[in-house]
Coordinates of C-alpha atoms and ligand atoms in Angstrom, one line a residue:
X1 CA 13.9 14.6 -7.5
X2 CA 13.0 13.0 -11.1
X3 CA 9.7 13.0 -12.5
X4 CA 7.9 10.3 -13.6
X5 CA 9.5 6.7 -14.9
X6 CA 7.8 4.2 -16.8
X7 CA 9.1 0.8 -15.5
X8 CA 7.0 -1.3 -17.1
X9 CA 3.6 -1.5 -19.2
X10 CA 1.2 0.2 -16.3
X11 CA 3.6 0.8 -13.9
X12 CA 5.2 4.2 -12.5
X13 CA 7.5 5.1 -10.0
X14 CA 8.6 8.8 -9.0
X15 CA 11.6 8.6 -7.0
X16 CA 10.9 11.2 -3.8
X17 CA 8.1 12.2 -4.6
X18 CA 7.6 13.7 -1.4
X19 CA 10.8 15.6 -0.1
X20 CA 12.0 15.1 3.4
X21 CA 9.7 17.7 5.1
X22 CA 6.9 16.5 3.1
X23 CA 7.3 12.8 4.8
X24 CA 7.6 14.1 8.3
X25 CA 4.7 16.0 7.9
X26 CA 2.6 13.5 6.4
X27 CA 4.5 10.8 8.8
X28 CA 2.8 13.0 11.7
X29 CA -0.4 12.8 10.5
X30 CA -0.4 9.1 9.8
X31 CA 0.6 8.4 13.1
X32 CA -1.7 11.3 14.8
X33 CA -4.4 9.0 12.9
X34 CA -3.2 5.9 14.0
X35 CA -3.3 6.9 17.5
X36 CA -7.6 6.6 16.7
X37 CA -7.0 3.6 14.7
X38 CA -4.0 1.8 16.3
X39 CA -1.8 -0.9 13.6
X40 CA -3.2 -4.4 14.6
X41 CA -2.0 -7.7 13.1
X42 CA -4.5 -9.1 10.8
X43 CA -4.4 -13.1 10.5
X44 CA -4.9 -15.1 7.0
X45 CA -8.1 -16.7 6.3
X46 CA -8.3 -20.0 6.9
X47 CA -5.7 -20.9 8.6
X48 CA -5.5 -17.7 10.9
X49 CA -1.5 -17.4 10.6
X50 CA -0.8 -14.0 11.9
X51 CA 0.7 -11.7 8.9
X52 CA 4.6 -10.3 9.8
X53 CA 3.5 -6.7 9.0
X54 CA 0.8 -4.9 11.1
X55 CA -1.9 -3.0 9.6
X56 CA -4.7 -0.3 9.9
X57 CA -6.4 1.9 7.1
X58 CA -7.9 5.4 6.6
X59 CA -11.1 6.2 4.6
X60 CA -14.1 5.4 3.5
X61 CA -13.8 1.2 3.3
X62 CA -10.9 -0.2 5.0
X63 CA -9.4 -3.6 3.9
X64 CA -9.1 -6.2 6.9
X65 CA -8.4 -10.1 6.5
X66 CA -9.4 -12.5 9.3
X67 CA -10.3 -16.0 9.8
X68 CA -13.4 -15.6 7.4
X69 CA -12.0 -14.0 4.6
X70 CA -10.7 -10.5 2.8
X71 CA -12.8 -7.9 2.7
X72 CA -13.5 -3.9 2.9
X73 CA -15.5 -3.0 6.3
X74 CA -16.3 0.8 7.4
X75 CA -15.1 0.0 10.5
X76 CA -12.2 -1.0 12.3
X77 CA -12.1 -4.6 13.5
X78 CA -10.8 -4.1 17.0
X79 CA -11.8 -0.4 18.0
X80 CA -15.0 -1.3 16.0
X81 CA -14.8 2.5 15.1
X82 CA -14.8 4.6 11.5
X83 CA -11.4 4.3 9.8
X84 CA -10.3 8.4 10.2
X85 CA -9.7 10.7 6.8
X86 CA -7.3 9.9 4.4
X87 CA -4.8 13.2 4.3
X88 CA -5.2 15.5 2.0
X89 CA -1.5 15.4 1.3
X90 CA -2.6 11.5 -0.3
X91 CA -5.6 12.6 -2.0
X92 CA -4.1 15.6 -4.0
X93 CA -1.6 12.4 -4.7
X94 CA -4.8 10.3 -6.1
X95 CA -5.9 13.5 -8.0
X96 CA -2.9 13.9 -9.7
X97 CA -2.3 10.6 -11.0
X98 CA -5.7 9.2 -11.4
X99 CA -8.0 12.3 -11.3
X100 CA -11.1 11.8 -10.2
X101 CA -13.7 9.9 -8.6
X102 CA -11.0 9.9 -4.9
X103 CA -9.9 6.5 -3.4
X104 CA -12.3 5.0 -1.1
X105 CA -9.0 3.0 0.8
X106 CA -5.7 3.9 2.3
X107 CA -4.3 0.8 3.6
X108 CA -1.7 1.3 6.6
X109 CA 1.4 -1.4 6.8
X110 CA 3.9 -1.6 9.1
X111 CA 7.2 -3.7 8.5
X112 CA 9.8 -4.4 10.8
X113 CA 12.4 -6.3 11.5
X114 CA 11.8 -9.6 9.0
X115 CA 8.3 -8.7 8.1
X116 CA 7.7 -9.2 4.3
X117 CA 4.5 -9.3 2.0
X118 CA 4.0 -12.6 0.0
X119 CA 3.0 -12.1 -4.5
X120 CA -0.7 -11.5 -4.4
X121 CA -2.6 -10.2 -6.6
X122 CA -5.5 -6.5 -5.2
X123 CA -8.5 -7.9 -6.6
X124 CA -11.0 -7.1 -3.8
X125 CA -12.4 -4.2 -5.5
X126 CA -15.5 -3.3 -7.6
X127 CA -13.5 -1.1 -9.6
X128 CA -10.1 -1.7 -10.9
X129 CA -9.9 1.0 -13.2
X130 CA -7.9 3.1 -11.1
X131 CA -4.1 2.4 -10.9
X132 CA -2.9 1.5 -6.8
X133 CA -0.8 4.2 -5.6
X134 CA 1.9 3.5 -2.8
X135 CA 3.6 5.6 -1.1
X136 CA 6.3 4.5 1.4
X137 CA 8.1 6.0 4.6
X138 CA 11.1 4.7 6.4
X139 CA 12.8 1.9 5.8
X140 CA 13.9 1.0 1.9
X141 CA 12.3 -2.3 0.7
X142 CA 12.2 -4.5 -2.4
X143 CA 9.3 -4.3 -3.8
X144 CA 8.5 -7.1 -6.5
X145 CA 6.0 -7.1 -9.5
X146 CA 5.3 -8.9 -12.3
X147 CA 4.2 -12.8 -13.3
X148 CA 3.0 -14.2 -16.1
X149 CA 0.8 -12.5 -18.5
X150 CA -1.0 -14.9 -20.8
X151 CA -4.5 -14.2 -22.7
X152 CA -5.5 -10.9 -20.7
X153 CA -4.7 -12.3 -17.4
X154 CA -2.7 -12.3 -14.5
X155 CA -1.0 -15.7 -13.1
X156 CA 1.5 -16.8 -10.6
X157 CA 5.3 -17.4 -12.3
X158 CA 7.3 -15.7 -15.0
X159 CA 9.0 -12.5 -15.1
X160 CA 9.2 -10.4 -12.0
X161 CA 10.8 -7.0 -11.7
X162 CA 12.1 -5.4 -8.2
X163 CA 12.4 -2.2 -7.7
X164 CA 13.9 -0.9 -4.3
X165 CA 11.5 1.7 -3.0
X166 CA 13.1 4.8 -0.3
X167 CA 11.1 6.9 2.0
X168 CA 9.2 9.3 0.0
X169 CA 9.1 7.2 -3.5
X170 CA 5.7 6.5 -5.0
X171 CA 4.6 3.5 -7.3
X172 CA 2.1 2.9 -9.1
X173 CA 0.0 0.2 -10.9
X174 CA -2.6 0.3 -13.2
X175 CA -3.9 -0.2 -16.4
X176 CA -2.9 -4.0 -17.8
X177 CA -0.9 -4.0 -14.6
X178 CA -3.8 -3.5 -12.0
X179 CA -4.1 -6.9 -11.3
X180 CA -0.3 -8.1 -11.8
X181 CA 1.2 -9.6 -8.5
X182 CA 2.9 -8.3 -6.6
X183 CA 4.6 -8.1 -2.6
X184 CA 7.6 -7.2 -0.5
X185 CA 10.5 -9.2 -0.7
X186 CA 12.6 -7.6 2.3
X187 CA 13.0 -4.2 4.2
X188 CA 16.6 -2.4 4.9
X189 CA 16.1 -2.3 8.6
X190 CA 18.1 1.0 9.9
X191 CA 18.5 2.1 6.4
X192 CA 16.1 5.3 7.2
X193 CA 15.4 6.9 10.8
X194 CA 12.3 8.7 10.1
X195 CA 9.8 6.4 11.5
X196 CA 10.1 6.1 15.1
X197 CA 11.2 3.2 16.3
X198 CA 12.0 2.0 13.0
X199 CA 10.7 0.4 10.0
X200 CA 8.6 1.2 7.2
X201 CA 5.1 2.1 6.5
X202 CA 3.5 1.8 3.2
X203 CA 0.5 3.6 2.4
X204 CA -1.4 2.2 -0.2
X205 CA -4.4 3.6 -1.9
X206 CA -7.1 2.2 -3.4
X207 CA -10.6 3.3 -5.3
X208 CA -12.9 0.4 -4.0
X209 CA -16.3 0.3 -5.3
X210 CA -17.7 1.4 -8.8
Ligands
SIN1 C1 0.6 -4.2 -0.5 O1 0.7 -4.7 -1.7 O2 -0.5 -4.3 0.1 C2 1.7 -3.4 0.1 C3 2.8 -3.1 -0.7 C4 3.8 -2.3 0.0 O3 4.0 -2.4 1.2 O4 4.5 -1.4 -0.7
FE2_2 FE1 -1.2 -5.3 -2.7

């Protein structure tokens, strides 16, 4: 276990973070509270093309896309019930790295098999001046970041930076890299066995609203 690495202006990575106990007890609660709100695939607005990973949340506001839009709902879209507690284990996370006021989000996905996040940029919330914090289980992945940063903003293109994330890392985004794009190349399928049936769950929390 190594602390905390600077890998760029605003963004941090702590290699195992959480030790190998630590992700199969949180790993048991996540998937005690999927069992009340059950992974889904979401579909992108517009054209309704269903997403390759599957998703839930936990919290306050969860974040859902459909054929109308993004946005952050109390409730989830197919149960039509409250998104259950984020654990505590996540929220001493938060604390530690961002303090307070706690995130309002944790959003659940699932990748298997070829499943892959395109570069997109978190910019539904209110408040951006807490860093995103991700925490990942299971299966390794290539998370990429970066773009092109030209008069205070964000934009498609330029310099990206991958860094392979393992079961129990933790990244982190903030600051002049809150809004910088971002997404998941790839996942190592096999390359971990603590999620059952395989693959990787990252869980990604968010403060929401001012
Ligand atoms: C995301 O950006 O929503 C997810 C990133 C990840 O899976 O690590
Ligand atoms: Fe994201």
């Amino acid at each position: 276990m190594v602390g905390k690495v600077t890998v760029a202006p605003g963004i941090f990575l702590w290699r195992e973070k959480f030790s190998l106990l630590q992700q199969k007890d949180l790993l048991a609660e996540v998937m005690q509270k999927l069992d009340e709100a059950p992974l889904y695939r979401p579909v992108m607005p517009g054209t309704g093309k269903p997403f390759s990973v599957e998703e839930s949340n936990f919290g306050a506001l969860g974040w859902v896309s459909d054929k109308s839009g993004y946005r952050y709902q109390p409730t989830h879209p197919v149960t039509a019930t409250p998104w259950p507690a984020i654990p505590q284990a996540l929220l001493d996370l938060w604390e530690e790295i961002n303090g307070t006021p706690p995130p309002q989000c944790c959003l659940i996905n699932h990748y298997r098999g070829a499943a892959k996040m395109g570069p997109h940029q978190d910019r539904d919330e209110n408040d951006t001046s807490a860093a995103v914090i991700g925490v990942s289980l299971g299966d390794e992945a290539m998370f990429r970041i970066g773009g092109k940063f030209v008069d205070g903003t964000w934009a498609r293109g330029g310099k990206t930076l991958g860094v392979r994330l393992a079961s129990g890392d933790v990244i982190a985004f903030g600051g002049v890299a809150r809004l910088a794009f971002h997404g998941i190349d790839r996942i190592w399928p096999g390359s971990s066995r603590l999620v059952p049936g395989g693959g990787r769950l990252s869980l990604t929390l968010r403060r929401v609203t001012r």
